[in-house]
mmCIF file of C-alpha atoms in Angstrom:
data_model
loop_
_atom_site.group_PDB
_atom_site.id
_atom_site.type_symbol
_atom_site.label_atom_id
_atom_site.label_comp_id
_atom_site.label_asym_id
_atom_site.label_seq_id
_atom_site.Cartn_x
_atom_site.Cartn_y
_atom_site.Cartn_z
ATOM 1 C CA UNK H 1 -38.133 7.576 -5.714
ATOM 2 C CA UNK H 2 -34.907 5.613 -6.877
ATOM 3 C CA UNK H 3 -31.494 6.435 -5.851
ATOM 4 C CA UNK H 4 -28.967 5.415 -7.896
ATOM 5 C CA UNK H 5 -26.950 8.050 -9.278
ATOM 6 C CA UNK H 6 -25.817 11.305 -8.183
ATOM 7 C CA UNK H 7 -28.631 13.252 -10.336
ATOM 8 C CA UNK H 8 -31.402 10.998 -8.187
ATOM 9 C CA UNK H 9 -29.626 11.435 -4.921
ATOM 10 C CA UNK H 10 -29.867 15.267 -5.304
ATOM 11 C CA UNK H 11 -33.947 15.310 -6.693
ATOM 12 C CA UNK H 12 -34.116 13.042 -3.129
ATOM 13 C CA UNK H 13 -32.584 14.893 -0.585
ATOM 14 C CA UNK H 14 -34.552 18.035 -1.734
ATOM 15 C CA UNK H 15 -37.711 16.037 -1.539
ATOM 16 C CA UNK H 16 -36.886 14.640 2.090
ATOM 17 C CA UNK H 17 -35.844 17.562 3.202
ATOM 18 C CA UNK H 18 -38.795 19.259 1.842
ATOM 19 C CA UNK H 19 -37.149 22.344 0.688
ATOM 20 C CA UNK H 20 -36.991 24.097 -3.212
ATOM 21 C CA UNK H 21 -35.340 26.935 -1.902
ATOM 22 C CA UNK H 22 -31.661 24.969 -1.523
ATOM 23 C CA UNK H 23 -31.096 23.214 -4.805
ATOM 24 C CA UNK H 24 -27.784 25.253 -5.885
ATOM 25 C CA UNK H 25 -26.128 24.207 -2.291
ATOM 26 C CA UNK H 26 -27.331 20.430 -2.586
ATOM 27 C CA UNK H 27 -23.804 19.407 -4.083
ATOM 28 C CA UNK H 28 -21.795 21.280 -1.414
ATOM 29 C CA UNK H 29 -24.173 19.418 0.938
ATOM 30 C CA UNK H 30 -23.327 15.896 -0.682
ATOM 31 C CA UNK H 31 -19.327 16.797 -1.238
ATOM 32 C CA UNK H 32 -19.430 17.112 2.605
ATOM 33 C CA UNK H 33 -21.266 13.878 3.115
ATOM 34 C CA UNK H 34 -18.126 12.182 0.821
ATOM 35 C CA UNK H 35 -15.757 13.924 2.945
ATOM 36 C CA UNK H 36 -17.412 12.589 6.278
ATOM 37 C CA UNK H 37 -17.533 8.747 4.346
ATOM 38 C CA UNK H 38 -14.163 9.004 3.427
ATOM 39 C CA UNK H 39 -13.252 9.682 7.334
ATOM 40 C CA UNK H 40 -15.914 7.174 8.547
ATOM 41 C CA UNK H 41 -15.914 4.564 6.813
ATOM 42 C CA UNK H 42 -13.524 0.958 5.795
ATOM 43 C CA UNK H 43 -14.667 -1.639 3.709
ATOM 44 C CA UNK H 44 -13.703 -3.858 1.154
ATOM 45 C CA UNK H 45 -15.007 -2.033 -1.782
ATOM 46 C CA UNK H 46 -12.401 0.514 -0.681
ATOM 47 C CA UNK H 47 -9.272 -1.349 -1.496
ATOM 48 C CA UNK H 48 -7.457 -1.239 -4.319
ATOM 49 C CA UNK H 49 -3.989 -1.795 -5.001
ATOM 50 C CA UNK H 50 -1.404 0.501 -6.838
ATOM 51 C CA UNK H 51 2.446 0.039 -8.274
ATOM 52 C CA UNK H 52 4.646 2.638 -6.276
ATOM 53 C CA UNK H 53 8.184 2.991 -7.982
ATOM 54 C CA UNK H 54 10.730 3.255 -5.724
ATOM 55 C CA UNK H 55 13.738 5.087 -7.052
ATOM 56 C CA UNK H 56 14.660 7.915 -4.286
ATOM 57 C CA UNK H 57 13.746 8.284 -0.686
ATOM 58 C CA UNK H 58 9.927 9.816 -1.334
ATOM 59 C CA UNK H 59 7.274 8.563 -3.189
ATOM 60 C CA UNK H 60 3.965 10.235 -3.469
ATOM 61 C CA UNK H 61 0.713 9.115 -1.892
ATOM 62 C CA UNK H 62 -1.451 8.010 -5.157
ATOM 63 C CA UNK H 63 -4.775 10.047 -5.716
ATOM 64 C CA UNK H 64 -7.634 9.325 -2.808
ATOM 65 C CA UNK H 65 -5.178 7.515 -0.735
ATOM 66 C CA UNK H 66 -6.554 6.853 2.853
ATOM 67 C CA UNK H 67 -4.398 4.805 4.491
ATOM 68 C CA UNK H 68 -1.878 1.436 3.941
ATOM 69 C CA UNK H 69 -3.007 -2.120 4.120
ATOM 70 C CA UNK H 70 0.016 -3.713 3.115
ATOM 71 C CA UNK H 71 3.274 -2.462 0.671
ATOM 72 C CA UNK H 72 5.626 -5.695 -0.218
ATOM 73 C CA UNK H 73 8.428 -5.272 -2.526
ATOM 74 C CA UNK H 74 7.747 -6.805 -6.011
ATOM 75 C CA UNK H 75 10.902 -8.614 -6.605
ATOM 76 C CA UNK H 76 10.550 -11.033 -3.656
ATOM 77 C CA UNK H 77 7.699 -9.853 -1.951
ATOM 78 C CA UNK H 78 9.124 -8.935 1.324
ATOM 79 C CA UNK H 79 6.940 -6.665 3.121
ATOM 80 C CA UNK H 80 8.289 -3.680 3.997
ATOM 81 C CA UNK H 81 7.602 -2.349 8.063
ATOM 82 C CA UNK H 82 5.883 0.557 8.559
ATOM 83 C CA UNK H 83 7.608 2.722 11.478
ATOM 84 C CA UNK H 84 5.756 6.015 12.629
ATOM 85 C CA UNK H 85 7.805 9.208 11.335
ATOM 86 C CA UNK H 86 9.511 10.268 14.888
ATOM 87 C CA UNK H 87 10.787 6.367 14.956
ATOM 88 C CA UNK H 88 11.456 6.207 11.492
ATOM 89 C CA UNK H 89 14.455 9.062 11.570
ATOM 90 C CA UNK H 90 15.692 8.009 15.544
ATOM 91 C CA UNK H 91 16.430 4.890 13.978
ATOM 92 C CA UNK H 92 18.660 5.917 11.365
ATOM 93 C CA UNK H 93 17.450 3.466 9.277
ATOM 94 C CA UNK H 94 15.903 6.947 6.703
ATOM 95 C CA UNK H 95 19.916 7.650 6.510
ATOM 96 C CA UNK H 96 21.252 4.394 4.952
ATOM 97 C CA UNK H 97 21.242 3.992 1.294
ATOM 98 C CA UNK H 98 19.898 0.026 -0.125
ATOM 99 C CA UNK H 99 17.338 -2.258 -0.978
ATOM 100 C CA UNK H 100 13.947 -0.573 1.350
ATOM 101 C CA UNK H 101 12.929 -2.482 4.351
ATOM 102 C CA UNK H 102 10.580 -0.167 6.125
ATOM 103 C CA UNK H 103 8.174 3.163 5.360
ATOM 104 C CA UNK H 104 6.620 5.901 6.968
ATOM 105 C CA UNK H 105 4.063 8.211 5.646
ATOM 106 C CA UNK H 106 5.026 12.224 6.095
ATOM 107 C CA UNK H 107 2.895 14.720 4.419
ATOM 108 C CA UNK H 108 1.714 13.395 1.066
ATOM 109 C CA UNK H 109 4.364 11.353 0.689
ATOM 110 C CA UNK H 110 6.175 7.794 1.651
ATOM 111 C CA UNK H 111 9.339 7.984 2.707
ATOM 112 C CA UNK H 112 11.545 4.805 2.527
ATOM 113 C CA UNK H 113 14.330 2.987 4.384
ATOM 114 C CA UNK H 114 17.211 2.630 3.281
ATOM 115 C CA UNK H 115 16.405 4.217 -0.134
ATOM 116 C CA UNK H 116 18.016 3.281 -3.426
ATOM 117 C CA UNK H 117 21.202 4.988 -4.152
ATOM 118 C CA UNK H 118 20.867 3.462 -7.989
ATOM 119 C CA UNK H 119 17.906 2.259 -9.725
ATOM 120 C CA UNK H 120 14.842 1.516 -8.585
ATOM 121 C CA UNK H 121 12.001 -1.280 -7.006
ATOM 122 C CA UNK H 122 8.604 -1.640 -7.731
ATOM 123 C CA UNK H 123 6.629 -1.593 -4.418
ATOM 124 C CA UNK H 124 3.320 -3.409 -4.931
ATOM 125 C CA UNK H 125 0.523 -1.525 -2.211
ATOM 126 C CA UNK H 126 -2.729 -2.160 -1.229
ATOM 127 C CA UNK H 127 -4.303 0.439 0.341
ATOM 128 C CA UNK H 128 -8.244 2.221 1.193
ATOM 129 C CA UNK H 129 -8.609 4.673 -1.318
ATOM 130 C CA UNK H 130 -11.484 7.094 -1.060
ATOM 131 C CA UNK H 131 -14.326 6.466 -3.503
ATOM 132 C CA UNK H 132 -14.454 8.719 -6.400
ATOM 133 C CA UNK H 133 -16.224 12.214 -6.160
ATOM 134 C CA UNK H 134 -19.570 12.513 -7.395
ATOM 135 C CA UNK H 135 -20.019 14.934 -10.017
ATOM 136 C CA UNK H 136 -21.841 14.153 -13.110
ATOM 137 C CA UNK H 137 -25.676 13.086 -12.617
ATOM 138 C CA UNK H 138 -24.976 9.448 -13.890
ATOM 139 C CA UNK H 139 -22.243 8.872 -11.625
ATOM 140 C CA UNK H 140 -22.756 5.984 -9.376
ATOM 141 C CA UNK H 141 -20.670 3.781 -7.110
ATOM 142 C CA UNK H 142 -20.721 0.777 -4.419
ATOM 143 C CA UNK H 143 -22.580 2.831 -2.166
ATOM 144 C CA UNK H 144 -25.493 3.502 -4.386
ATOM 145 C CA UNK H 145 -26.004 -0.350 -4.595
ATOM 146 C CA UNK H 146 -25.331 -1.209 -1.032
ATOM 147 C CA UNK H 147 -25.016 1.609 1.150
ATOM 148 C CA UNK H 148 -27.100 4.417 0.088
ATOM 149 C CA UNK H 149 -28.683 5.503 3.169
ATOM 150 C CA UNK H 150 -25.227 6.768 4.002
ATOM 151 C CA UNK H 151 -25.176 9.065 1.237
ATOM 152 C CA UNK H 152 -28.697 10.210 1.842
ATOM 153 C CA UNK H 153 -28.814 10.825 5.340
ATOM 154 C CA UNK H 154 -24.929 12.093 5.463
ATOM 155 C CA UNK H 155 -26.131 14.798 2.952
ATOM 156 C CA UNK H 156 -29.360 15.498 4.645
ATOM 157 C CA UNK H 157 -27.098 15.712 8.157
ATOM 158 C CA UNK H 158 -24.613 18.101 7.040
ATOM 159 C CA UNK H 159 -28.010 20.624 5.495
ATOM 160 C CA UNK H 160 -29.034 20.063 8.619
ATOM 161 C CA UNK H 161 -26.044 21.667 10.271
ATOM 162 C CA UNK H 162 -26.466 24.391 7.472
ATOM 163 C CA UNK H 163 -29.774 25.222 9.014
ATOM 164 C CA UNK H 164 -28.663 25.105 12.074
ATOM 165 C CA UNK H 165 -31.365 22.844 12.748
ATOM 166 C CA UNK H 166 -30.425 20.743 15.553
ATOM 167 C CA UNK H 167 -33.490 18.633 16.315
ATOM 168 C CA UNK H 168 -33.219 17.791 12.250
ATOM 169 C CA UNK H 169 -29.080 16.971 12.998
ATOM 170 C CA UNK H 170 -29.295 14.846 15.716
ATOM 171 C CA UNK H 171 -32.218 12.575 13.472
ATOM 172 C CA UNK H 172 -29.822 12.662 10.404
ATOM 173 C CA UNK H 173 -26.870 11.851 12.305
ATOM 174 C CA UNK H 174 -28.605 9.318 14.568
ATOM 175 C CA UNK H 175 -29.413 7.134 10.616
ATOM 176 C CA UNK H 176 -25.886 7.735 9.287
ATOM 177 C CA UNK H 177 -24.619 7.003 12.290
ATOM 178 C CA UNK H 178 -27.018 3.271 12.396
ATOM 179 C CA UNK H 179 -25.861 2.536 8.642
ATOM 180 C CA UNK H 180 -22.389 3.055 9.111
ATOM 181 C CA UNK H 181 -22.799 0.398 11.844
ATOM 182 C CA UNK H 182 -24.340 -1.729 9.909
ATOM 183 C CA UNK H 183 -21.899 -1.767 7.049
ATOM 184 C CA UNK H 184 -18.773 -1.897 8.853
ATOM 185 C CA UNK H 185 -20.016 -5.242 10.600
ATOM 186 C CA UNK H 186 -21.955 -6.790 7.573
ATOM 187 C CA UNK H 187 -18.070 -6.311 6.255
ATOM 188 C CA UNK H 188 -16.437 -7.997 8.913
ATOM 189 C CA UNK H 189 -18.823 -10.840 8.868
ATOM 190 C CA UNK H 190 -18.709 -11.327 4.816
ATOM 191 C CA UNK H 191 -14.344 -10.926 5.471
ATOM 192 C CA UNK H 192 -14.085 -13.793 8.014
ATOM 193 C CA UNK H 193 -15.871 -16.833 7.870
ATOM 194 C CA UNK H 194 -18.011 -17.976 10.526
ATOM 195 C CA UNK H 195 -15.707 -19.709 12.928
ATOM 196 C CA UNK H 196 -12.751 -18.399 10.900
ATOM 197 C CA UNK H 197 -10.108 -16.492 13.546
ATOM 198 C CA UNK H 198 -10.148 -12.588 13.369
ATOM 199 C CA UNK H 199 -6.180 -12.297 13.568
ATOM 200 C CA UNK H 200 -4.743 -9.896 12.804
ATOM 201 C CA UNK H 201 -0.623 -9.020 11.355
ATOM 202 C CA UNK H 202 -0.012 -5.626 12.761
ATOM 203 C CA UNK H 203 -1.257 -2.102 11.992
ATOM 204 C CA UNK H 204 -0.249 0.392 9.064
ATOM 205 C CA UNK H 205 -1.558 3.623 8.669
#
């Protein structure tokens, strides 16, 4: 049996987990296995970049946003310094009106420093963005090319858990777990060249 689309995915993990009695509750079972990918998992296929307009002290988080890789301003491409929230307002910087030099992230927002009293910047971000929900059977994504055990056995993990089947769980979790592993360093290794330096600038959220 093929997998790749969401309709296939769903006539699979009823057929591996031999049951016909479950079909209505196989997309709650895959919507959980998203969630737990989202949370698991960062790879290249999960960056994407965004404008953010700048013209008060917030700006909202764009749709499936999962955390910062870098945010530069567009005018001269200074990169602005992420500082965590408590830091952020010690240092006074969130009370001084200008061009933005540094973010944090509170809520679903960014929150800038110092913030425009009068027009606006373009901040140019490149972020991990979650990969878009499943929901009609021809959708498909990266993972159904390259990762789809991760799908499959995520799915079949969290019916599993349903079930309260624990033998069942710990097999499930024991393949996700494997394929994760294996994508996060076939990533790494297809990022940096062999013999290139694994350096890296600093951490954002």
């Amino acid at each position: 049996m093929s997998i790749t689309n969401y309709g296939e995915l769903k006539a699979a993990i009823a057929s591996w987990a031999e049951r016909d009695d479950l079909t209505s509750r196989i997309p709650e079972f895959i919507a959980l296995a998203e969630d737990r990918i989202a949370l698991d998992l960062r790879v290249r296929p999960m960056e994407t970049s965004a404008d953010i307009t700048i013209s008060a002290q917030t700006a909202a988080l764009p749709t499936g946003f999962l955390g910062v890789r870098r945010l530069v301003l567009d005018d001269d491409a200074s990169r602005l310094e992420y500082i965590n929230p408590e830091q952020f307002w010690i240092r006074g910087i969130a009370r001084t009106e200008g061009k933005p030099k540094a973010f944090t992230i509170e809520g679903e927002n960014f929150v800038f420093g110092p913030y425009p009293s009068s027009g606006s910047y373009t901040g140019k971000l490149f972020y991990w963005a979650r990969f878009t929900a499943l929901s009609a059977d021809e959708d498909t994504n990266w993972l159904f090319t390259n990762a789809r055990g991760l799908l499959l056995y995520g799915s079949l993990l969290e019916l599993a858990m349903y079930l309260e089947d624990d033998e069942a769980a710990a097999r499930w979790g024991r393949l996700y777990e494997d394929i994760k592993a294996r994508v996060m360093k076939s990533d790494r290794r297809d990022r940096f060249p062999v013999g290139a330096p694994m350096r890296s600038e600093g951490a954002t959220p």
